[in-house]
Coordinates of C-alpha atoms and ligand atoms in Angstrom, one line a residue:
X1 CA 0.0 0.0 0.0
X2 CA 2.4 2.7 1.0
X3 CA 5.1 1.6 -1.8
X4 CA 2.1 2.4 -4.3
X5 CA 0.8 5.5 -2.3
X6 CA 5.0 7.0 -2.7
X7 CA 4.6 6.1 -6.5
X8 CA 2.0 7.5 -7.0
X9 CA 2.5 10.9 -4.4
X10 CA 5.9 11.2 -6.1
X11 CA 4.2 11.0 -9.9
X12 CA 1.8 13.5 -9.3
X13 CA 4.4 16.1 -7.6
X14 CA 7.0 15.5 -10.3
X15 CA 4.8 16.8 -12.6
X16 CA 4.0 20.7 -13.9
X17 CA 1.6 22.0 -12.2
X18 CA 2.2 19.2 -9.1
X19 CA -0.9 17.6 -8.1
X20 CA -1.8 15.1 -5.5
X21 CA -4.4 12.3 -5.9
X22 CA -7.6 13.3 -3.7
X23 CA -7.8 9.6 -2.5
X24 CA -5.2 10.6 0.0
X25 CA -7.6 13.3 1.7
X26 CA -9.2 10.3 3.9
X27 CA -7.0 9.0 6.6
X28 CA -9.1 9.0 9.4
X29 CA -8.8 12.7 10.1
X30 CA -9.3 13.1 6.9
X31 CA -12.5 11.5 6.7
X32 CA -13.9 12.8 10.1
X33 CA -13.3 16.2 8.5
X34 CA -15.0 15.6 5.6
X35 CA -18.3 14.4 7.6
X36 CA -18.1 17.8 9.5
X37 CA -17.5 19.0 6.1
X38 CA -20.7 17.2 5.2
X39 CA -22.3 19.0 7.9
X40 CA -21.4 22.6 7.1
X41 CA -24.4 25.3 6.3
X42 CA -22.3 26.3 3.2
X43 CA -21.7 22.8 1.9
X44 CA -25.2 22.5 0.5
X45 CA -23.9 18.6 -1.5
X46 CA -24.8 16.3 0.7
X47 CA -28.1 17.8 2.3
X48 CA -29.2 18.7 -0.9
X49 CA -28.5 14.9 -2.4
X50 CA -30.1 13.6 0.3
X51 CA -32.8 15.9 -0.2
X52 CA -33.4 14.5 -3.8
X53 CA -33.0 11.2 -2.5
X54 CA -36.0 11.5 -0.3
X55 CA -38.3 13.4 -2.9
X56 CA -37.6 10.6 -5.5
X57 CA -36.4 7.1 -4.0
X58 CA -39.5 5.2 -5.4
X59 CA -38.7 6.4 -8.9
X60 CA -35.2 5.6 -8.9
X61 CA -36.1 2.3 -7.1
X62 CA -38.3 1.3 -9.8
X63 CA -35.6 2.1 -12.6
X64 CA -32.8 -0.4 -10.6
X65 CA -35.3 -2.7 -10.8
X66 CA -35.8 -6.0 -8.8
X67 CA -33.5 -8.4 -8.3
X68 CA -30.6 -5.9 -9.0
X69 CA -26.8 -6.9 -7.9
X70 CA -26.1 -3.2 -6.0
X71 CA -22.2 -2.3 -5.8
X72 CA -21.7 1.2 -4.3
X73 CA -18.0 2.2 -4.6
X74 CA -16.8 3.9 -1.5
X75 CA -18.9 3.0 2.1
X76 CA -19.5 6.8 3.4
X77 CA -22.0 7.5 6.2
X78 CA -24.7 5.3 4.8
X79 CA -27.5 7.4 5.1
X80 CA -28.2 7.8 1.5
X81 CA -27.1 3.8 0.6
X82 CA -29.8 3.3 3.6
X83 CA -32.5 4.9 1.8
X84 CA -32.3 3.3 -2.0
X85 CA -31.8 0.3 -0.2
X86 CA -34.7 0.5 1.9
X87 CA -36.9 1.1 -1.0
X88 CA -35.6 -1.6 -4.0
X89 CA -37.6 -4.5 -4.6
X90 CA -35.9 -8.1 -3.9
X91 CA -32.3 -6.5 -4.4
X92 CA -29.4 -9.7 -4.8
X93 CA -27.1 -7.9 -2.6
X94 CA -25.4 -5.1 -1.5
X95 CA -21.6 -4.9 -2.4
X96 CA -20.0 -1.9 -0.9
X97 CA -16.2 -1.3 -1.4
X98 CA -14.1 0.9 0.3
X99 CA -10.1 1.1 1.6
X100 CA -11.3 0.9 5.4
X101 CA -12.6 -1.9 6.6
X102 CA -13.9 -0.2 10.3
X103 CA -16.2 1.9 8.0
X104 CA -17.2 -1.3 6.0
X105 CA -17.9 -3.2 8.8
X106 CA -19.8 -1.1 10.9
X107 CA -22.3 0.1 7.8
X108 CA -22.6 -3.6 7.0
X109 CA -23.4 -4.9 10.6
X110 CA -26.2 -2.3 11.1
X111 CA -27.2 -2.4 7.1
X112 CA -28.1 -6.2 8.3
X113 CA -30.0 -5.6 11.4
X114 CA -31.9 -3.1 9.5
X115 CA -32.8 -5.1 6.3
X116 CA -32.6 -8.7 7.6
X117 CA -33.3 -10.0 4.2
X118 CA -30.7 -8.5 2.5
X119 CA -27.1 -10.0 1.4
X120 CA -24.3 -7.8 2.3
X121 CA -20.9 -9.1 1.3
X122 CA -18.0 -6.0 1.6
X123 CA -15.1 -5.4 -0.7
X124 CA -12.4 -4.0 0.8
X125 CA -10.5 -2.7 -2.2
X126 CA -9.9 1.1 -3.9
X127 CA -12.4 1.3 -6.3
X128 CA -10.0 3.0 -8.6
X129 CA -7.8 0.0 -8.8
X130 CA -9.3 -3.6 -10.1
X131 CA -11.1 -5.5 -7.7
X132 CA -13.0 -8.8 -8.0
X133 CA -16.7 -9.4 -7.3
X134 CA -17.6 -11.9 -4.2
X135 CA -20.4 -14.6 -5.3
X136 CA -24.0 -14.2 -4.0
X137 CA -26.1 -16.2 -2.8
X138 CA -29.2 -14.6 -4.8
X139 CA -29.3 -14.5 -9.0
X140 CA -28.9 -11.0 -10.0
X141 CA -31.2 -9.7 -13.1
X142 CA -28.8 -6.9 -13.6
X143 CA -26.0 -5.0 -12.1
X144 CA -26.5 -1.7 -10.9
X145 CA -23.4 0.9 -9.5
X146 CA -24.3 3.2 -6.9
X147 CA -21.9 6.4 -6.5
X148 CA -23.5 9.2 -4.7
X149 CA -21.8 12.2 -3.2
X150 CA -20.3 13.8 -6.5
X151 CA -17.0 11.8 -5.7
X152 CA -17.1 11.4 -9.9
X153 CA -15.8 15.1 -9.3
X154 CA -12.7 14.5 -7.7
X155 CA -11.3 11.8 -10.5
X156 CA -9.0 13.5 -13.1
X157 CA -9.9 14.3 -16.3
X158 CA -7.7 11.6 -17.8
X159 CA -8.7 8.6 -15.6
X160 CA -12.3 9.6 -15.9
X161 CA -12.5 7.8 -19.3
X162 CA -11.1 4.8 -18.1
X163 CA -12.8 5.0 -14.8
X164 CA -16.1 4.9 -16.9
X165 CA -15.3 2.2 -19.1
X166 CA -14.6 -0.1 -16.5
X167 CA -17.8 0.6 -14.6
X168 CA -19.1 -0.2 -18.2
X169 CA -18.0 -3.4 -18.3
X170 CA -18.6 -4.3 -14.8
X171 CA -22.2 -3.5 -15.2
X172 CA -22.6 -5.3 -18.5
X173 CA -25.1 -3.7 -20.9
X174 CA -28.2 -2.9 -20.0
X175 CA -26.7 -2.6 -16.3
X176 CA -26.9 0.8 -14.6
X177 CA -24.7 3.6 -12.8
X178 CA -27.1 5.6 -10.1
X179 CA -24.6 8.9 -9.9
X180 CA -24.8 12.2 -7.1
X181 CA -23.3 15.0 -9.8
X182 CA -22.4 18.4 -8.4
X183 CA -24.3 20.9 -11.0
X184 CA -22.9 24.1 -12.7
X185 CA -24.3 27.4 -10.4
X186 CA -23.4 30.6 -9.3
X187 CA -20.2 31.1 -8.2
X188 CA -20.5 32.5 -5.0
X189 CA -22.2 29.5 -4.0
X190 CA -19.5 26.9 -5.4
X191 CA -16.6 28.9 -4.1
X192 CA -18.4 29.1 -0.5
X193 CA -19.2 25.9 0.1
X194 CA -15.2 25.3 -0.8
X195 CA -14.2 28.3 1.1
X196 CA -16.2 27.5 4.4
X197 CA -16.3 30.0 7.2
X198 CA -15.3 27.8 9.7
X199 CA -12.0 27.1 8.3
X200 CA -13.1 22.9 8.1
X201 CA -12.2 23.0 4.2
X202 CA -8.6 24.6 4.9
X203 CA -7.8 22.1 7.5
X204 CA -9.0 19.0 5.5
X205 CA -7.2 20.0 2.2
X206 CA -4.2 20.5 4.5
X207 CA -4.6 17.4 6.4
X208 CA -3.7 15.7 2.9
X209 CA -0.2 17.0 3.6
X210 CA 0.0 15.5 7.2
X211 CA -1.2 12.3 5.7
X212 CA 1.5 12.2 3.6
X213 CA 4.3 13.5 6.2
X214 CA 3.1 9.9 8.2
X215 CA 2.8 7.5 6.0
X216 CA 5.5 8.8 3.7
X217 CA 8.0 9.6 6.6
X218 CA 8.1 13.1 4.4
X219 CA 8.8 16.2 5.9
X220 CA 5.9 19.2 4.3
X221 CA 5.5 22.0 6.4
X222 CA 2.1 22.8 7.2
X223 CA 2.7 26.7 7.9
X224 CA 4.3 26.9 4.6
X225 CA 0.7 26.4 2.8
X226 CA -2.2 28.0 2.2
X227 CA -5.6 27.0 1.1
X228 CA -6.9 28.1 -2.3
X229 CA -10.4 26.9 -3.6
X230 CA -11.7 28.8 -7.2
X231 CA -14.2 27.9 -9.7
X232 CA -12.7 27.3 -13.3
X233 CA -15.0 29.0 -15.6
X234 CA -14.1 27.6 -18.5
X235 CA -14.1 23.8 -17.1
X236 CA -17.0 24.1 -15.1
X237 CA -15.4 23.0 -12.0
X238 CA -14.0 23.8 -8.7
X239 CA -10.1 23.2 -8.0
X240 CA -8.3 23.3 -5.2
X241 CA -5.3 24.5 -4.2
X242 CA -2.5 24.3 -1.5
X243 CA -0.3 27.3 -2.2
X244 CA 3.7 27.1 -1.3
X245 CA 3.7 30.5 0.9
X246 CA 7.8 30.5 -0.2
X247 CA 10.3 28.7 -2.1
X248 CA 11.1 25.3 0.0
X249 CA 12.5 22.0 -0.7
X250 CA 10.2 18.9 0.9
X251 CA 11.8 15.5 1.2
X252 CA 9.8 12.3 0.6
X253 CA 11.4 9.3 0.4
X254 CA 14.5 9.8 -1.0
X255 CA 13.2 12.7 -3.1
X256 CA 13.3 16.3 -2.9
X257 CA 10.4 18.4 -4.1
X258 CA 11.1 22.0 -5.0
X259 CA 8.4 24.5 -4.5
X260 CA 8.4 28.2 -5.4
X261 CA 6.5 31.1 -3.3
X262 CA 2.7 30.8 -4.6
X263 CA 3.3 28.0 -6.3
X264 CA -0.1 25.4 -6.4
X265 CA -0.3 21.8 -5.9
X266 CA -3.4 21.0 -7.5
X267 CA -5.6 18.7 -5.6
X268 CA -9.3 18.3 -7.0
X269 CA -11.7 19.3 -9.8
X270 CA -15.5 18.8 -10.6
X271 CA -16.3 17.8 -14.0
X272 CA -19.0 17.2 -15.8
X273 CA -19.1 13.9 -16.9
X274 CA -17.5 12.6 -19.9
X275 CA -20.0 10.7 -21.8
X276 CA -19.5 7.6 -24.3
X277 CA -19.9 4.3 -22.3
X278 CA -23.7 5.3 -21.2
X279 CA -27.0 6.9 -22.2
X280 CA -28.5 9.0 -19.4
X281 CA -31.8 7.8 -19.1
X282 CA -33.0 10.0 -15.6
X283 CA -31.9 13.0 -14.5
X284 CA -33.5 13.8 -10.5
X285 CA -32.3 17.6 -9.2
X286 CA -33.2 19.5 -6.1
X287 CA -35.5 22.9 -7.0
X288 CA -32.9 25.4 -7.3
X289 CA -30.8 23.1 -9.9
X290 CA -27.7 22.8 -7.6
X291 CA -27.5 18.9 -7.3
X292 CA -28.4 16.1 -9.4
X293 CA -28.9 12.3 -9.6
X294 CA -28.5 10.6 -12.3
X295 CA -29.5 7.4 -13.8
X296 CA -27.4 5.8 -17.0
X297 CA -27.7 2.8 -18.6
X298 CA -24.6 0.9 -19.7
X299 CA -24.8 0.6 -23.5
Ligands
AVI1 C1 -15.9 13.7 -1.7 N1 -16.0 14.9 -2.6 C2 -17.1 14.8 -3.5 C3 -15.9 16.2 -1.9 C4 -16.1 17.3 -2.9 O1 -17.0 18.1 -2.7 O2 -15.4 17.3 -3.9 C5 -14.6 16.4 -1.2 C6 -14.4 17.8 -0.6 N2 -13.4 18.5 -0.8 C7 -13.5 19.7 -0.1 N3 -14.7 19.7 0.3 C8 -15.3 18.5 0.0

């Protein structure tokens, strides 16, 4: 794990601009900042999913159809998985797969006291890499990916087509991809719920820098970064930023990193969707148009 995670650290900040993957936001600081992240009055996302969630669950329930193999990629809180789940008819199973097994295991344990007649069977894998189906017990009618939460943001522009055709394929045709997609809006809005108030933003995209220092035995220093979110007009996505604050060398490995003052280490971006692999059969957004949910069909 941590020989691929310096591979792949060192890749990214050897190139021009330097970028880090965003995976490496969620060590467990990481990811108890993103659910107060989750929580934050500007961060309208993941209230505003949920809310179209709860105001269409028995549509989108009918298109995944009965009998449907579910494989949600990433675990997360649950609270949205809980819902769809809730409502589909006769589902084979539920395959979530995430990196930490604590957060698989507790969402499966409760996930089977509250749905006694559903098949949970974890993957611990990263969903970016390969990872192998378990069998289930149940006949599945078709194969349907759950990815809520916009997370199809925060993967690059060139691994997004591959990222796509492999979903493709692991749904089969006629399979389905149930997608949370951040939507194009004003600006204010997009750059506040990236720029929060509270500072929670700032110390997460940070904390991808102390992640690294541990695992990596590197040596960034946190005072000599700042935190930069914008909107990119003409992408149609928000990027974020840490910004050297002077010129410094940082050691990881047996590498040295040279940074100038102001220079940015890119870390995410929303896109919209590359399309090719699927047909977008339903698209569910809240009132104002911030959020959507999408339904495609694997062609
Ligand atoms: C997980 N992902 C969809 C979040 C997002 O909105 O891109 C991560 C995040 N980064 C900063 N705030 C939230």
């Amino acid at each position: 794990m941590f020989q691929g995670m310096l591979e792949e650290v060192l890749a990214g900040l050897r190139k021009n601009p330097k970028s880090i993957p965003s995976k490496y936001f969620y060590n467990h600081r990481g990811s108890k900042l993103f659910e107060k992240i989750c929580k934050l009055d500007e961060y309208y996302l993941t209230r505003t999913e949920l809310a179209i969630m709860e105001a269409h669950v028995s549509e989108m329930a009918e298109v995944v159809g009965e009998q449907s193999l579910i494989i949600e990629l990433g675990s997360g809180s649950g609270e949205k998985t809980r819902l769809l789940l809730s409502h589909l008819s006769a589902p084979a199973a539920y395959v979530p797969i995430d990196v930490s097994q604590d957060m698989l295991n507790d969402l499966a344990d409760s996930l089977r006291e509250e749905i006694r007649t559903l098949e949970v069977m974890p993957v611990i894998a990263d969903w970016m890499g390969n990872f192998e189906l378990p069998m289930v017990g149940k006949s599945a009618v078709k194969c349907v990916v759950y990815f809520p939460g916009s997370t199809i943001g925060n993967i690059d522009r060139p691994e997004l087509v591959n990222f796509l055709r492999r979903i493709r394929d692991l749904c089969g045709s006629g399979g389905g991809f149930l997608v949370g997609m951040d939507l194009k809006k004003d600006q204010d809005i997009l750059e506040a719920a990236y720029n929060d108030s509270k500072g929670i933003t700032a110390e997460f995209n940070l904390n991808i820098l102390h992640h690294i220092n541990k695992a990596l035995n590197a040596d960034f220093n946190l005072d000599n970064f700042r935190h930069y979110a914008t909107y990119n007009e003409e992408g149609g996505r928000i990027e974020m930023y840490l910004i050297s604050t002077c010129v410094q060398e940082v050691r990881i490995g047996k590498e040295r990193i040279h940074f100038v003052t102001d220079e940015p280490l890119n870390l995410r971006e929303i896109g919209e969707m590359a399309r090719g692999f699927f047909h977008v059969q339903n698209i569910w957004t809240d009132l104002d148009g911030r959020f959507s949910v999408q339904y495609l069909v694997a062609v």
